[in-house]
XYZ file of C-alpha atoms in Angstrom:
758
model
C 0.007 -0.024 0.007
C 2.984 2.340 0.509
C 3.641 2.580 -3.206
C 0.050 3.652 -4.216
C 0.041 6.131 -1.332
C 3.234 7.697 -2.615
C 1.890 7.880 -6.105
C -1.310 9.480 -4.886
C 0.583 12.067 -2.858
C 2.880 12.825 -5.849
C -0.167 13.281 -8.114
C -1.844 15.570 -5.547
C 1.284 17.656 -5.179
C 1.592 17.975 -8.978
C -2.035 19.029 -9.279
C -1.808 21.587 -6.483
C 1.352 23.005 -8.063
C -0.578 23.369 -11.329
C -3.290 25.303 -9.544
C -0.948 27.731 -7.725
C 1.435 28.913 -10.369
C 0.695 32.636 -10.053
C 0.450 34.798 -6.926
C -3.101 35.946 -7.689
C -4.272 32.284 -7.486
C -3.581 32.178 -3.750
C -6.762 34.153 -3.245
C -8.701 31.244 -4.693
C -7.271 28.548 -2.407
C -10.528 28.274 -0.498
C -12.526 27.842 -3.677
C -10.103 25.103 -4.876
C -10.430 23.346 -1.466
C -14.232 23.340 -1.601
C -14.256 22.137 -5.224
C -11.975 19.209 -4.381
C -14.089 18.383 -1.343
C -17.138 18.163 -3.609
C -15.328 15.932 -6.047
C -14.146 13.733 -3.136
C -17.592 13.409 -1.810
C -18.994 12.572 -5.228
C -16.321 9.889 -5.765
C -17.030 8.376 -2.353
C -20.713 8.295 -3.110
C -20.099 6.412 -6.367
C -17.777 3.970 -4.603
C -20.393 3.247 -2.029
C -22.990 2.611 -4.703
C -20.652 0.149 -6.337
C -19.579 -1.697 -3.138
C -22.916 -2.095 -1.378
C -24.886 -5.239 -2.367
C -27.700 -4.717 -4.796
C -30.484 -5.010 -2.316
C -33.406 -2.824 -1.529
C -32.063 -1.508 1.720
C -28.699 -0.818 0.232
C -30.312 1.010 -2.715
C -32.365 3.183 -0.441
C -29.335 3.942 1.734
C -27.374 4.877 -1.394
C -30.145 7.202 -2.525
C -30.224 8.855 0.910
C -26.445 9.313 0.821
C -26.768 10.833 -2.610
C -29.386 13.278 -1.399
C -27.255 14.108 1.616
C -24.276 14.681 -0.659
C -26.400 16.814 -3.065
C -27.635 19.013 -0.165
C -24.054 19.442 0.960
C -22.959 20.402 -2.498
C -25.803 22.904 -2.842
C -24.808 24.458 0.456
C -21.234 24.747 -0.711
C -22.374 26.210 -4.062
C -24.342 28.837 -2.190
C -21.228 29.827 -0.248
C -19.309 29.961 -3.528
C -21.889 32.280 -5.078
C -21.681 34.608 -2.139
C -17.863 34.631 -2.401
C -18.077 35.376 -6.161
C -20.561 38.186 -5.539
C -18.194 39.684 -3.028
C -15.228 39.334 -5.458
C -17.177 40.985 -8.267
C -18.006 43.894 -6.042
C -14.365 44.323 -5.113
C -13.426 44.062 -8.815
C -15.962 46.711 -9.840
C -14.592 49.088 -7.189
C -10.994 48.495 -8.399
C -12.062 49.090 -12.026
C -13.638 52.431 -11.268
C -10.495 53.517 -9.500
C -8.302 52.442 -12.478
C -10.186 54.535 -15.137
C -8.331 57.667 -14.158
C -5.088 55.758 -14.188
C -5.743 54.532 -17.772
C -6.444 58.063 -18.992
C -3.185 59.204 -17.483
C -1.381 56.542 -19.564
C -2.479 58.027 -22.976
C 0.991 59.410 -23.585
C 2.433 55.961 -22.907
C 0.010 54.475 -25.415
C 1.007 56.980 -28.107
C 4.618 56.218 -27.410
C 3.923 52.487 -27.873
C 2.229 53.117 -31.236
C 5.069 55.217 -32.412
C 7.522 52.605 -31.231
C 5.669 49.906 -33.193
C 5.733 52.065 -36.339
C 9.451 52.723 -35.938
C 9.991 49.018 -35.341
C 8.129 48.236 -38.591
C 10.174 50.843 -40.473
C 13.420 49.434 -39.057
C 12.274 45.870 -39.877
C 11.441 46.851 -43.536
C 14.424 49.223 -43.826
C 16.420 46.667 -45.689
C 13.556 46.031 -48.082
C 12.930 49.747 -48.541
C 16.497 50.376 -49.645
C 16.493 47.279 -51.938
C 13.156 48.077 -53.704
C 14.733 49.019 -57.050
C 16.892 45.921 -56.990
C 13.982 43.644 -56.150
C 11.854 45.278 -58.846
C 14.506 44.574 -61.434
C 14.835 40.953 -60.326
C 11.122 40.469 -60.411
C 10.922 41.942 -63.843
C 13.595 39.561 -65.086
C 11.825 36.580 -63.530
C 8.550 37.481 -65.232
C 10.325 37.738 -68.612
C 11.994 34.357 -68.021
C 8.611 32.809 -67.201
C 9.577 31.869 -63.634
C 6.271 33.015 -62.378
C 6.256 31.472 -58.903
C 9.574 33.140 -57.992
C 8.473 36.421 -59.486
C 5.290 36.312 -57.482
C 7.180 35.597 -54.263
C 9.280 38.714 -54.694
C 6.215 40.725 -55.695
C 4.505 39.579 -52.515
C 7.546 40.756 -50.444
C 7.423 44.199 -52.138
C 3.676 44.502 -51.604
C 4.012 43.393 -48.029
C 6.622 46.074 -47.266
C 4.556 48.784 -48.999
C 1.322 47.714 -47.335
C 2.873 47.521 -43.814
C 4.377 51.002 -44.131
C 1.140 52.416 -45.442
C -0.842 50.715 -42.705
C 1.398 52.116 -39.963
C 1.183 55.570 -41.485
C -2.635 55.173 -41.665
C -2.724 54.195 -37.963
C -0.608 57.113 -36.977
C -2.342 59.786 -39.109
C -4.988 58.552 -41.537
C -5.525 62.094 -42.902
C -1.900 62.606 -43.817
C -2.277 61.928 -47.579
C 1.131 63.430 -48.360
C 3.026 60.703 -46.567
C 0.741 58.031 -47.946
C 1.280 59.266 -51.503
C 5.022 59.421 -50.826
C 5.087 55.768 -49.901
C 2.852 54.775 -52.760
C 5.022 56.686 -55.274
C 8.163 55.081 -53.959
C 6.600 51.668 -54.523
C 5.000 52.761 -57.803
C 6.705 50.035 -59.902
C 5.101 47.387 -57.759
C 1.689 47.897 -59.367
C 3.279 47.778 -62.817
C 4.914 44.459 -61.882
C 1.538 43.141 -60.656
C -0.037 44.035 -64.001
C 2.810 42.475 -65.975
C 2.543 39.296 -63.962
C -1.235 39.252 -64.472
C -0.730 39.489 -68.266
C 1.515 36.426 -68.155
C -0.997 34.555 -66.083
C -3.848 35.356 -68.477
C -1.759 34.275 -71.429
C -1.273 30.891 -69.782
C -4.972 30.692 -69.005
C -5.850 31.566 -72.573
C -3.693 28.699 -73.769
C -4.415 26.455 -70.826
C -6.224 23.699 -72.789
C -3.167 23.398 -75.038
C -0.610 24.020 -72.315
C -2.026 21.406 -69.912
C -1.264 18.700 -72.473
C 2.439 19.665 -72.705
C 3.306 21.400 -69.447
C 0.643 21.011 -66.747
C 3.046 22.356 -64.073
C 2.828 25.793 -65.670
C -0.935 25.757 -65.234
C -0.518 24.554 -61.634
C 1.886 27.443 -60.952
C -0.639 29.981 -62.268
C -3.408 28.439 -60.088
C -1.094 28.550 -57.020
C -0.368 32.253 -57.644
C -4.110 32.979 -58.030
C -4.799 31.074 -54.777
C -2.141 33.156 -52.940
C -3.660 36.374 -54.160
C -7.141 35.195 -53.110
C -5.892 34.568 -49.588
C -4.232 38.011 -49.447
C -7.451 39.549 -50.758
C -9.456 37.860 -48.006
C -6.963 38.947 -45.306
C -6.971 42.535 -46.521
C -10.745 42.694 -46.690
C -10.949 41.409 -43.121
C -8.503 44.110 -41.984
C -10.504 46.751 -43.785
C -13.595 45.740 -41.794
C -11.608 46.209 -38.590
C -9.473 49.286 -39.408
C -10.911 50.799 -42.613
C -7.543 50.505 -44.393
C -7.191 48.754 -47.745
C -3.902 48.753 -49.732
C -3.939 50.143 -53.291
C -4.900 47.606 -55.940
C -6.813 45.395 -53.513
C -8.783 43.304 -53.906
C -7.202 42.031 -57.076
C -9.923 39.345 -57.651
C -7.615 37.336 -59.882
C -9.785 34.220 -59.537
C -12.762 36.126 -60.897
C -10.600 37.624 -63.634
C -9.356 34.128 -64.572
C -12.900 32.976 -65.371
C -13.499 36.173 -67.306
C -10.403 35.439 -69.427
C -11.606 31.843 -69.931
C -14.995 33.092 -71.051
C -13.506 35.496 -73.620
C -11.077 32.806 -74.805
C -13.901 30.230 -75.339
C -16.078 32.822 -77.053
C -13.261 33.776 -79.421
C -12.543 30.119 -80.125
C -16.191 29.477 -81.057
C -16.543 32.544 -83.234
C -13.152 31.994 -84.884
C -14.046 28.522 -86.042
C -15.975 29.881 -89.084
C -13.562 29.241 -91.927
C -15.844 30.054 -94.935
C -18.699 32.263 -96.017
C -21.798 31.558 -98.103
C -20.201 33.244 -101.070
C -17.079 31.031 -100.973
C -18.731 27.741 -99.994
C -22.395 26.729 -100.035
C -21.656 24.311 -97.181
C -20.124 26.983 -94.896
C -22.572 26.451 -92.050
C -22.146 22.665 -92.029
C -18.347 23.084 -91.924
C -18.594 25.733 -89.220
C -20.837 23.601 -87.016
C -18.654 20.529 -87.530
C -15.523 22.426 -86.514
C -17.305 23.696 -83.407
C -18.382 20.166 -82.547
C -14.813 18.869 -82.788
C -13.340 21.762 -80.870
C -15.848 21.608 -78.004
C -15.650 17.795 -77.622
C -11.832 17.752 -77.693
C -11.576 20.652 -75.268
C -14.002 19.199 -72.757
C -12.267 15.817 -72.836
C -8.942 17.574 -72.106
C -10.536 19.608 -69.281
C -12.059 16.403 -67.733
C -8.952 14.283 -67.926
C -6.087 16.747 -67.464
C -7.120 20.269 -66.455
C -9.247 19.186 -63.501
C -6.119 17.814 -61.802
C -4.464 21.286 -61.940
C -7.214 23.136 -60.042
C -8.551 22.796 -56.464
C -11.784 20.885 -56.104
C -13.489 24.085 -54.930
C -13.049 25.592 -58.405
C -15.346 22.929 -59.933
C -13.405 23.758 -63.109
C -15.037 21.178 -65.416
C -18.625 22.300 -64.760
C -17.527 25.930 -64.968
C -15.846 25.409 -68.366
C -18.829 23.358 -69.535
C -21.135 26.220 -68.545
C -18.888 28.773 -70.395
C -18.878 26.669 -73.525
C -22.621 26.268 -73.410
C -23.109 30.020 -72.990
C -20.700 30.765 -75.859
C -22.431 28.217 -78.106
C -25.870 29.596 -77.251
C -24.731 33.129 -78.150
C -23.192 31.957 -81.386
C -26.196 29.877 -82.425
C -28.497 32.838 -81.727
C -26.314 35.033 -83.945
C -26.544 32.464 -86.730
C -30.321 32.122 -86.242
C -30.776 35.873 -86.627
C -29.079 35.870 -90.026
C -30.980 35.482 -93.327
C -30.492 31.717 -93.597
C -31.527 29.617 -96.537
C -33.767 26.578 -96.128
C -30.888 24.045 -96.172
C -28.954 26.212 -93.675
C -31.948 26.314 -91.333
C -32.154 22.517 -91.468
C -28.428 22.178 -90.774
C -28.660 24.568 -87.812
C -31.739 22.980 -86.251
C -30.414 19.468 -86.776
C -27.221 20.432 -84.974
C -28.992 22.235 -82.170
C -31.771 19.710 -81.515
C -29.949 16.460 -82.286
C -26.186 16.615 -82.736
C -25.503 18.759 -79.647
C -27.001 16.243 -77.249
C -25.975 13.152 -79.191
C -23.067 10.802 -78.635
C -21.137 12.823 -81.160
C -20.899 15.747 -78.774
C -22.239 16.307 -75.227
C -23.513 12.723 -74.931
C -20.094 11.326 -75.849
C -18.912 8.416 -73.714
C -15.720 10.286 -72.831
C -17.773 12.992 -71.044
C -19.946 10.662 -69.045
C -20.925 10.884 -66.170
C -19.770 14.478 -65.705
C -22.125 15.659 -68.464
C -25.841 14.825 -68.219
C -27.539 15.958 -71.423
C -31.010 15.668 -69.788
C -30.213 18.545 -67.412
C -28.691 20.842 -70.081
C -30.623 23.929 -71.127
C -31.533 24.219 -74.839
C -29.206 26.340 -76.999
C -32.194 28.096 -78.603
C -35.488 29.072 -77.051
C -38.609 27.389 -78.348
C -39.812 30.689 -79.822
C -36.664 31.027 -81.955
C -36.932 27.357 -83.021
C -40.583 27.930 -84.013
C -39.612 31.003 -86.019
C -36.912 29.090 -87.867
C -39.307 26.244 -88.598
C -41.953 28.660 -89.867
C -39.381 30.300 -92.143
C -38.175 26.908 -93.291
C -41.673 25.699 -94.147
C -42.427 28.901 -96.086
C -39.129 28.649 -97.996
C -39.612 24.937 -98.570
C -43.104 25.492 -99.972
C -41.754 28.106 -102.435
C -38.906 25.788 -103.392
C -41.177 22.739 -103.900
C -43.516 24.799 -106.160
C -40.500 25.940 -108.200
C -38.996 22.440 -108.334
C -42.257 20.879 -109.484
C -42.772 23.604 -112.109
C -39.272 23.064 -113.425
C -39.654 19.300 -113.422
C -42.873 19.541 -115.391
C -41.341 21.935 -117.915
C -38.424 19.580 -118.420
C -40.779 16.653 -118.856
C -42.867 18.601 -121.413
C -39.803 19.225 -123.516
C -39.269 15.486 -123.748
C -42.819 14.983 -125.060
C -41.825 16.729 -128.330
C -38.717 14.613 -128.960
C -38.438 12.365 -131.997
C -37.325 9.388 -130.024
C -39.377 7.068 -127.826
C -39.368 7.515 -124.031
C -37.307 5.138 -121.880
C -38.869 1.976 -120.573
C -38.604 0.433 -117.085
C -37.294 -3.089 -116.373
C -40.702 -4.536 -117.370
C -40.726 -2.692 -120.687
C -43.357 -0.106 -119.776
C -42.819 3.385 -121.170
C -42.135 6.083 -118.583
C -40.565 9.470 -118.136
C -38.282 10.573 -115.337
C -40.911 12.953 -113.869
C -42.184 10.641 -111.008
C -38.611 9.720 -110.018
C -37.514 13.353 -109.941
C -40.581 14.495 -107.961
C -40.397 11.817 -105.348
C -36.641 11.938 -105.039
C -37.083 15.588 -104.143
C -39.816 14.719 -101.641
C -37.658 11.982 -100.188
C -34.683 14.205 -99.682
C -36.735 16.867 -97.866
C -38.444 14.289 -95.711
C -35.137 12.676 -94.720
C -33.869 16.072 -93.749
C -37.040 16.901 -91.756
C -36.895 13.538 -89.989
C -33.424 14.464 -88.629
C -34.928 17.501 -86.886
C -38.138 16.180 -85.340
C -41.109 13.818 -85.890
C -43.536 16.741 -85.934
C -41.576 18.576 -88.696
C -41.455 15.367 -90.734
C -45.271 15.152 -90.655
C -45.596 18.793 -91.616
C -43.225 18.396 -94.526
C -45.056 15.276 -95.705
C -48.389 17.144 -95.520
C -46.863 19.991 -97.475
C -45.462 17.632 -100.140
C -48.836 15.932 -100.580
C -50.577 19.285 -100.672
C -48.295 20.568 -103.405
C -48.475 17.230 -105.197
C -52.227 17.697 -105.425
C -51.837 21.134 -107.048
C -49.095 19.761 -109.294
C -51.318 16.938 -110.604
C -53.920 19.474 -111.602
C -51.324 21.292 -113.656
C -50.097 17.926 -115.045
C -53.649 17.191 -116.139
C -53.908 20.532 -117.900
C -50.648 20.094 -119.664
C -51.496 16.620 -120.949
C -54.813 18.015 -122.291
C -52.944 20.821 -124.079
C -50.546 18.245 -125.432
C -53.431 16.325 -126.931
C -54.993 19.495 -128.399
C -51.710 20.536 -130.016
C -51.385 17.081 -131.530
C -54.875 17.206 -133.031
C -53.936 20.330 -134.895
C -51.266 18.374 -136.764
C -51.435 14.631 -136.177
C -47.982 14.182 -137.694
C -46.423 15.985 -134.763
C -45.119 15.031 -132.324
C -43.762 11.899 -133.915
C -43.880 9.881 -130.652
C -47.184 11.261 -129.407
C -48.636 7.794 -128.735
C -45.510 6.586 -126.900
C -45.351 9.681 -124.636
C -49.051 9.527 -123.942
C -48.514 5.935 -122.860
C -45.683 7.157 -120.594
C -48.111 9.760 -119.068
C -50.596 6.988 -118.349
C -47.881 4.824 -116.749
C -46.649 7.811 -114.764
C -50.086 8.049 -113.131
C -49.727 4.516 -111.801
C -46.190 5.250 -110.627
C -47.404 8.388 -108.902
C -50.101 6.455 -107.040
C -47.653 3.750 -105.900
C -45.043 6.351 -104.877
C -47.542 8.308 -102.819
C -48.576 5.177 -100.861
C -44.931 4.183 -100.409
C -43.956 7.652 -99.190
C -46.764 7.693 -96.638
C -46.025 4.241 -95.315
C -42.357 5.063 -94.941
C -42.767 8.401 -93.119
C -45.947 7.901 -91.113
C -45.317 5.806 -88.047
C -48.915 4.676 -87.341
C -51.786 3.346 -89.366
C -53.982 6.097 -88.006
C -51.702 8.762 -89.419
C -51.632 6.902 -92.708
C -55.406 6.858 -92.950
C -55.768 10.428 -91.749
C -53.335 11.759 -94.356
C -55.667 10.720 -97.197
C -54.874 10.620 -100.882
C -58.290 10.000 -102.379
C -58.363 13.263 -104.205
C -54.970 12.640 -105.782
C -55.964 9.121 -106.753
C -59.044 10.564 -108.448
C -56.992 13.150 -110.320
C -54.446 10.521 -111.425
C -57.235 8.200 -112.581
C -58.773 11.093 -114.532
C -55.403 11.856 -116.188
C -54.837 8.192 -117.062
C -58.402 7.683 -118.308
C -58.165 10.822 -120.375
C -54.877 9.573 -121.778
C -56.435 6.240 -122.641
C -59.365 8.055 -124.256
C -56.929 10.129 -126.262
C -55.149 7.035 -127.530
C -58.425 5.369 -128.476
C -59.451 8.581 -130.240
C -56.172 8.350 -132.143
C -56.993 4.747 -133.081
C -60.529 5.484 -134.245
C -59.528 8.584 -136.152
C -57.409 6.240 -138.265
C -60.237 3.742 -138.395
C -62.904 6.270 -139.301
C -62.660 5.840 -143.135
C -62.833 2.060 -142.781
C -65.742 2.214 -140.281
C -67.595 4.430 -142.763
C -67.302 1.663 -145.385
C -69.150 -0.779 -143.205
C -72.707 -1.726 -144.194
C -72.351 -0.144 -147.597
C -72.528 -1.587 -151.101
C -68.778 -1.471 -151.176
C -68.611 -3.562 -148.021
C -71.150 -6.024 -149.412
C -69.130 -6.324 -152.577
C -66.121 -7.606 -150.631
C -64.382 -4.623 -149.023
C -61.498 -5.532 -146.692
C -62.396 -2.764 -144.209
C -62.681 -5.086 -141.270
C -59.331 -6.659 -142.082
C -57.809 -3.200 -142.099
C -59.552 -2.324 -138.855
C -58.201 -5.445 -137.144
C -54.642 -4.871 -138.435
C -54.756 -1.221 -137.395
C -56.049 -2.072 -133.897
C -53.466 -4.761 -133.473
C -50.698 -2.433 -134.605
C -51.765 0.164 -132.095
C -52.119 -2.293 -129.325
C -48.560 -3.466 -129.913
C -47.620 -0.005 -128.637
C -50.351 -0.169 -126.004
C -48.639 -3.301 -124.598
C -46.248 -0.781 -123.041
C -49.162 0.490 -120.855
C -49.248 -0.946 -117.316
C -51.698 -3.794 -116.972
C -54.325 -1.966 -114.952
C -54.875 0.763 -117.540
C -54.188 -1.546 -120.508
C -56.990 -3.851 -119.427
C -59.509 -1.030 -119.177
C -58.320 0.400 -122.468
C -58.656 -2.895 -124.298
C -62.216 -3.347 -123.002
C -63.106 0.137 -124.096
C -61.641 -0.448 -127.529
C -63.562 -3.703 -127.850
C -66.829 -2.020 -126.944
C -66.084 0.918 -129.186
C -65.462 -1.282 -132.231
C -68.657 -3.264 -131.660
C -70.615 -0.074 -131.015
C -69.303 1.546 -134.223
C -70.160 -1.633 -136.141
C -73.686 -1.649 -134.769
C -73.942 2.052 -135.401
C -73.140 1.412 -139.045
C -76.048 -1.100 -139.122
C -78.429 1.369 -137.546
C -77.523 4.200 -139.941
C -79.306 2.363 -142.792
C -76.358 2.683 -145.125
C -77.564 -0.354 -147.055
C -80.945 -1.927 -147.711
C -80.771 -5.570 -148.826
C -82.688 -6.149 -151.986
C -83.326 -9.856 -151.617
C -82.740 -12.945 -149.524
C -79.465 -13.653 -151.234
C -78.046 -10.286 -150.205
C -79.383 -10.741 -146.690
C -77.732 -14.101 -146.448
C -74.449 -12.798 -147.877
C -74.508 -9.716 -145.624
C -75.419 -11.682 -142.455
C -72.735 -14.286 -143.080
C -70.202 -11.497 -143.629
C -71.352 -9.863 -140.377
C -70.942 -13.183 -138.498
C -67.481 -13.692 -140.010
C -66.371 -10.186 -139.058
C -67.761 -10.619 -135.573
C -65.669 -13.782 -135.234
C -62.650 -11.779 -136.412
C -63.282 -9.158 -133.737
C -63.817 -11.859 -131.161
C -60.556 -13.568 -132.098
C -58.673 -10.290 -132.111
C -59.850 -9.103 -128.692
C -59.572 -12.467 -127.104
C -55.897 -12.366 -128.008
C -55.578 -8.743 -126.797
C -57.311 -9.496 -123.498
C -55.496 -12.747 -122.766
C -54.293 -12.715 -119.208
C -56.868 -10.211 -118.016
C -59.431 -12.824 -117.007
C -62.185 -10.751 -118.670
C -64.903 -12.418 -120.785
C -65.884 -10.037 -123.543
C -67.307 -12.385 -126.178
C -70.807 -11.147 -125.457
C -70.063 -7.884 -127.240
C -69.264 -9.539 -130.525
C -72.192 -11.871 -130.029
C -74.410 -8.798 -130.341
C -73.341 -8.488 -133.973
C -74.074 -12.173 -134.516
C -77.483 -11.847 -132.952
C -78.304 -8.915 -135.252
C -76.989 -10.951 -138.179
C -79.325 -13.750 -137.304
C -82.276 -11.336 -137.496
C -81.112 -10.185 -140.922
C -80.423 -13.724 -142.092
C -83.910 -14.947 -141.215
C -85.665 -16.156 -144.381
C -89.198 -16.478 -143.083
C -90.655 -12.989 -142.386
C -93.438 -14.545 -140.268
C -90.809 -15.451 -137.656
C -89.391 -11.977 -137.605
C -91.431 -10.938 -134.598
C -90.099 -13.873 -132.594
C -86.504 -13.097 -133.499
C -86.908 -9.390 -132.688
C -88.565 -10.248 -129.351
C -85.663 -12.530 -128.522
C -83.238 -9.750 -129.445
C -85.092 -7.276 -127.252
C -85.026 -9.744 -124.347
C -81.281 -10.136 -124.605
C -80.615 -6.378 -125.001
C -83.094 -4.456 -122.858
C -81.683 -1.031 -124.013
C -82.799 -1.783 -127.617
C -85.159 0.973 -128.619
C -87.963 1.287 -131.188
C -85.828 3.282 -133.584
C -83.177 0.563 -133.401
C -85.758 -2.063 -134.324
C -87.072 0.085 -137.136
C -83.630 0.628 -138.552
C -82.897 -3.078 -138.356
C -86.085 -3.955 -140.170
C -85.455 -1.277 -142.761
C -82.037 -2.800 -143.443
C -83.622 -6.171 -144.169
C -85.674 -4.479 -146.933
C -88.459 -7.062 -146.947
C -90.602 -5.993 -143.979
C -93.774 -4.204 -144.887
C -94.896 -1.018 -143.208
C -97.620 -2.837 -141.378
C -95.198 -5.597 -140.232
C -92.758 -3.046 -138.881
C -95.562 -1.249 -136.992
C -96.950 -4.457 -135.587
C -93.576 -5.646 -134.331
C -92.735 -2.279 -132.768
C -96.180 -2.005 -131.183
C -95.939 -5.478 -129.747
C -92.452 -4.791 -128.417
C -93.705 -1.591 -126.783
C -96.548 -3.481 -125.073
C -93.967 -5.829 -123.565
C -91.620 -2.911 -122.580
C -92.392 -3.445 -118.860
C -91.252 -7.018 -119.049
C -87.716 -6.128 -120.027
C -85.155 -6.826 -117.282
C -81.539 -5.901 -117.327
C -79.128 -8.523 -116.118
C -76.537 -7.735 -113.472
C -73.584 -8.392 -115.850
C -75.218 -6.784 -118.904
C -73.308 -3.874 -120.386
C -75.609 -1.497 -122.251
C -74.500 -1.171 -125.849
C -77.510 0.258 -127.674
C -78.133 3.104 -125.215
C -75.628 5.483 -126.763
C -76.281 4.517 -130.417
C -78.239 7.263 -132.134
C -80.365 6.363 -135.163
C -80.786 9.031 -137.910
C -84.245 10.535 -137.955
C -86.890 8.819 -140.148
C -90.686 8.838 -140.231
C -91.883 7.348 -136.948
C -94.376 4.532 -137.193
C -97.024 4.911 -134.556
C -100.544 3.671 -134.001
C -102.184 7.150 -134.357
C -100.607 7.506 -137.834
C -102.035 4.162 -138.962
C -105.489 5.098 -137.766
C -105.257 8.407 -139.535
């Protein structure tokens, strides 16, 4: 136990010695004694609570001891408070007595201030005398590029100047003469500061290039700026306390550094324009591509190299990113305000809306995750974008109208050429007009799709709208082409071939319109809503009119031969029908170059037209058979020629799946009426004919009977009257094609019941 006792005594002695190091602490001995007594009592109480068994009685006893100890401590605290109150009273009395003493020491205080100023002057005396030498050394270091050493000497010079001026300010702040004297003596210091700043800003301007070759130079510049920032903060704090601020402070070199960076980035963006519209039509595309490469390369360098040269607090990457974004936004707005052409507007909007945020630029993998394109502000406001789009659509509309007009004029020139138009891989005649038109549409839609889905739909709607107007002009021009040809059927030489090409173009146009819509409309609803019914109708009208023109061409050549039908010349053995068949076949060799859809319709129309013209020749009463022999000869000739027509058109319509024999059978049925040898059976034959052809009229029957030449007036009237009575019984079959409806019979005395009675 002796060893712990000794250690305890030694510890106590050491603690007491620590408390009583100064004479004034002897007055507090009583306070120390009471405080230690309280601590001792507290420790004893805790020891008791640990030693006593954990029983109810022991716990209660412990609580009572604690209360007793607490009361004792409160009593001691009350005595301490009284002592402190007494001490404060004594202190207040002593303080009042010392006020007069302090005022009497004012001269001593002034002497202390003067002594400190003199001490500062003596301390800086060496620097004061060596100012010119240090200035020269600093200047040389700046020229040599040893910026850190130059800045250290500059700091020494500024420190000497600022200390002297501060002491002068403390001694006599209104003495401007002495202040100016000091400032003038150190006048070269400010010049050195400006020269050093120029060197720093030159490094900052080239920092993206410098950091690749010599990052330590950039680090040195940042260290100098950080030093100056600390001095600025210290000087501003002293200004708040004393009101004194050295000349040239605060320098704010950190703020100036970002200003220099901003100007440098702006100049780099603006200076990337290498061409003008006059020298290169693709000037804007080149300009934007150069900007893209510059910005991407610079940001990658900043992220990978430059960030390591700056303190984390500078957040240099995000700051540079923001400066580039601002510079780009300003440059893009300048470009948007210029009088841009349609293709230039597209290039600009494509770059702004797509390229800028794509993987080719801000979304590049080398910039992730530092750059989040989703959080970046747009380079152009929506209002400016809308204005550009409106201007683009107006310009595009004007261009499309001009392109379509030029394409049609070029196509019209081809119509007058002496050589046949080109044929596609299937041998169908065509011109380049559909390909030119839809290639133009395709190019503009591809461009619009690069900008936005909405613009793509608008451009498609515009193309279809202008296509509709263009087809109306196309229809007018084909009609004029036909009219010019009719003035001189020898010109143009290839009229038929180019009219075939026009018909085929209509089919190509229809297919291209559907293809274009399916390609550039994403949903079936958009496809149905876009509609092309009107254009289909116009194209069908153009094609049908073209087919009609070609058939007119055929039948103008056939007209002399058709006029020979049912004449004495024909009965005598004319070869008119042979000529008609040869002529039709010759024309339809060319018509084989018409696409199937229109060729089928045209062949059917030609078939009907030939039969109609043949029947019309019968109804015009060009011949009246004199006897049964002529009737037999004429009817057999009619049947033979009907079979010729049937054979011809069966060959022409092969592959169409159309059954057109019924048309030629009409001629055969009429021939059977003429061939009939027993006039008493004439009524039955005519009735059968009327049943088969419900559109057969009275004048047709009269003309047919007149052609026979053996029917009396009474027989004709009886047959017509009987047919009229059975008029209501006529029924037109679903597949029956009226053929007599449009056949006009030349006027002749009408046989009616009232006339017979009269």
